[in-house]
Amino acid sequence: MDKSLLVAERSGRVVLSNSRARKVMDTNGLADSAEVNLFSDLLKIDPHQVFRVIEGGEHQVRIDFANGDKKSSASIQWMPEPDWLVVQFEEINEAQPTTPDAATQATVQELLQEREITYRNLLAAYLKLQDVNRQKTVFLASAAHELKTPLAVIKGYYDLMLAGSLGRLTDKQRDILEESKDSCERLVRLVSMFLNYSALESGKLVLQLRENDLRDCLDELSKRWSEAFQRKGVKLDASFDPSIPNFRFDYQKVQQAAANLLDNALKHTPANGTVTMRAGPHFWERRVAEVSPIQERRRFRLPRPNSVEVSVADSGPGIPAEHHQEIFEDFVRVDRNTTGMGLGLAIAKRLVQAHRGKIWVENAPGTGSKFTFLLPMDQS
C-alpha cells in the first residue's frame, strides 16, 4: 500500500504494520515492532487523551508527533468490534501555507451551511416520524379499548349458546357456533395483542413482580390452550421440572409471552403434529459475569441455577436461519399464508427483556422450530 498503516490494540501494543509504517518506527529508533507501544513509544502521549475524544463521539483523532527530524501526523480510527485502533501516518509539509485562501474559506462556509440545513431537515423529518408513530400507537390503543367490551359480550353469548342455556342446538348449529367462537377468540387475542403493543410502545409497561410459581403459571396456560390444540388435531405435550423454585416475576406478563409462543407454534404445526413446552432450572453464566473473573468462573463452575429456561418446540416446517433475527421485529411475518399481524414474537421478546431475560429461536428447516427464553431468578 502507498500509505503508512498500522493496527494496535487498546493498550497500544502494535498488532499489524505495513512496510511504510515500519519505516516510520525505524526512523524513531523502534526497529522491533513487536515490542512497540503506539502511545508511549511512538506518539508519546497519554492514551486517555485519545479515548476521551473517541468516547465523545468523534470517528477520527489526529495527533501530531516528531518523526525523527520531521513532523508527522497520525490519524487514529477506532474499530469497536475487535477493539482495535487503525493508525495512518502522514508527513506534515510545513512549506505549505497554513491559512486557506478566500476561495477555500468560501467553499468551506458553503459546505457548513449545507450541512446545517441538511441536519435541520433530517431533525424535522425525524420529529415528524416520531409524532406519526405516537399517533399510530394512540390509535391502536383507542381502537383496541373500544373493541374489547363488545367482543367480551359476544364471546359470553357464544358460551351461553354452546352450553345449551338458550335452548337445544342441532349438530350443524353447534359447528357453526364453535367456528364463530374460534373467530371471536382470535379477534380477542388480536385486540389483547394491540393493547400490549401500545403499552410497550408508549413505555407504560409496569411489571408486577411477586413471588410466584412458574409451574402453576405455565400449567394454567397449557390447560387453557388444550382445547384449541385438540380442535386442530395437534398434541400439546407440557412438562415442567418440579425442582423449579418460586421466584419474583410478573405472572400475567410471563404467561402472555409463553401464550404468544404457543399461538405461533399452533399456527405452524400441521394436524397430527406435536408441540412441546418445557421448563426447568438453568445456570445462566452471564448472570455472574460481573462479579466473578473469567479465570475464577472456569475453575469453579457454580452449580446452583440462577434462572429458568422455558422452551416451546413444534414439528412444523421450521424457520430458515436468515430469518431468525427479523421474526422478533414488529409486524414481521415470514410465512404470509398464516394469520396474524406479526406482533406475537415481538411482544414476547419485549416482555422477556423487561424481566432482564433473553429469547431466541433455533432449528433446522424441515424439523420444526424451538423458541427458548430465560428468566433470571434474582429479580429485584
Short mmCIF file of N, CA, C and O in Angstrom, two decimals, residues 2 9 89-90 92 97 101 110 127 159 174 193 209 212 215 243 247-248 303 313-314 318 332 339 361-362:
data_model
loop_
_atom_site.label_atom_id
_atom_site.label_comp_id
_atom_site.label_asym_id
_atom_site.label_seq_id
_atom_site.Cartn_x
_atom_site.Cartn_y
_atom_site.Cartn_z
N ASP A 2 0.34 2.32 -0.54
CA ASP A 2 1.11 3.56 -0.62
C ASP A 2 0.89 4.44 0.60
O ASP A 2 1.27 5.61 0.61
N GLU A 9 -3.73 -2.58 19.51
CA GLU A 9 -4.76 -2.89 20.49
C GLU A 9 -5.07 -1.65 21.32
O GLU A 9 -4.36 -0.64 21.25
N PHE A 89 -0.16 7.27 9.09
CA PHE A 89 0.84 8.32 9.28
C PHE A 89 0.97 9.15 8.01
O PHE A 89 0.94 8.61 6.89
N GLU A 90 1.14 10.46 8.20
CA GLU A 90 1.39 11.37 7.08
C GLU A 90 2.39 12.42 7.52
O GLU A 90 2.38 12.89 8.66
N ILE A 92 3.94 16.14 7.64
CA ILE A 92 3.40 17.49 7.61
C ILE A 92 4.35 18.36 6.80
O ILE A 92 5.54 18.52 7.15
N PRO A 97 1.20 26.85 2.88
CA PRO A 97 0.61 27.92 3.69
C PRO A 97 -0.35 27.35 4.72
O PRO A 97 -1.07 26.39 4.44
N ASP A 101 -6.92 30.18 1.45
CA ASP A 101 -7.23 31.40 0.71
C ASP A 101 -8.74 31.70 0.80
O ASP A 101 -9.51 30.93 1.37
N GLU A 110 -19.77 27.39 2.69
CA GLU A 110 -20.95 26.87 1.99
C GLU A 110 -21.25 25.43 2.42
O GLU A 110 -22.41 25.06 2.62
N LEU A 127 -38.61 14.18 13.82
CA LEU A 127 -39.66 14.58 14.76
C LEU A 127 -41.05 14.30 14.19
O LEU A 127 -41.96 13.90 14.92
N ASP A 159 -70.66 -18.64 24.57
CA ASP A 159 -70.54 -19.63 25.64
C ASP A 159 -71.91 -20.08 26.15
O ASP A 159 -72.13 -21.26 26.41
N ARG A 174 -74.30 -26.18 16.24
CA ARG A 174 -73.17 -26.22 17.17
C ARG A 174 -71.85 -26.01 16.43
O ARG A 174 -70.96 -25.28 16.89
N MET A 193 -53.36 -8.24 21.94
CA MET A 193 -52.02 -8.01 21.44
C MET A 193 -51.79 -6.53 21.14
O MET A 193 -50.73 -5.96 21.43
N LEU A 209 -43.95 -7.52 39.95
CA LEU A 209 -43.05 -8.59 40.40
C LEU A 209 -43.48 -9.09 41.77
O LEU A 209 -43.49 -8.35 42.76
N ASN A 212 -43.95 -15.99 42.70
CA ASN A 212 -44.93 -16.82 42.00
C ASN A 212 -44.34 -18.18 41.68
O ASN A 212 -43.11 -18.37 41.69
N ARG A 215 -44.45 -23.07 37.55
CA ARG A 215 -45.13 -24.28 37.11
C ARG A 215 -46.65 -24.07 37.07
O ARG A 215 -47.31 -24.47 36.11
N SER A 243 -38.49 -29.17 40.38
CA SER A 243 -37.49 -28.50 41.21
C SER A 243 -37.40 -27.00 40.98
O SER A 243 -36.57 -26.33 41.59
N PHE A 247 -40.01 -17.74 42.47
CA PHE A 247 -39.18 -16.54 42.35
C PHE A 247 -40.05 -15.39 41.87
O PHE A 247 -41.20 -15.57 41.51
N ARG A 248 -39.47 -14.20 41.86
CA ARG A 248 -40.24 -12.99 41.55
C ARG A 248 -40.34 -12.80 40.04
O ARG A 248 -39.32 -12.70 39.35
N PRO A 303 -22.79 -24.48 40.42
CA PRO A 303 -23.82 -25.46 40.04
C PRO A 303 -25.24 -24.97 40.31
O PRO A 303 -26.18 -25.51 39.77
N ALA A 313 -41.36 -26.02 21.47
CA ALA A 313 -40.89 -26.61 20.21
C ALA A 313 -42.07 -27.16 19.43
O ALA A 313 -43.00 -27.73 20.01
N ASP A 314 -42.03 -27.02 18.11
CA ASP A 314 -43.10 -27.53 17.26
C ASP A 314 -42.52 -28.48 16.21
O ASP A 314 -41.30 -28.58 16.06
N GLY A 318 -40.31 -25.37 10.17
CA GLY A 318 -39.08 -24.69 10.60
C GLY A 318 -38.95 -23.31 10.00
O GLY A 318 -39.71 -22.90 9.12
N VAL A 332 -43.54 -8.31 11.49
CA VAL A 332 -42.81 -9.17 10.55
C VAL A 332 -43.45 -10.55 10.53
O VAL A 332 -43.64 -11.17 11.58
N THR A 339 -52.29 -16.46 9.58
CA THR A 339 -52.99 -15.28 10.08
C THR A 339 -52.14 -14.57 11.12
O THR A 339 -51.16 -15.11 11.62
N VAL A 361 -34.43 -18.35 18.91
CA VAL A 361 -35.03 -19.48 18.19
C VAL A 361 -33.90 -20.28 17.56
O VAL A 361 -32.88 -19.73 17.16
N GLU A 362 -34.09 -21.58 17.50
CA GLU A 362 -33.12 -22.45 16.85
C GLU A 362 -33.87 -23.59 16.17
O GLU A 362 -34.88 -24.07 16.67
#
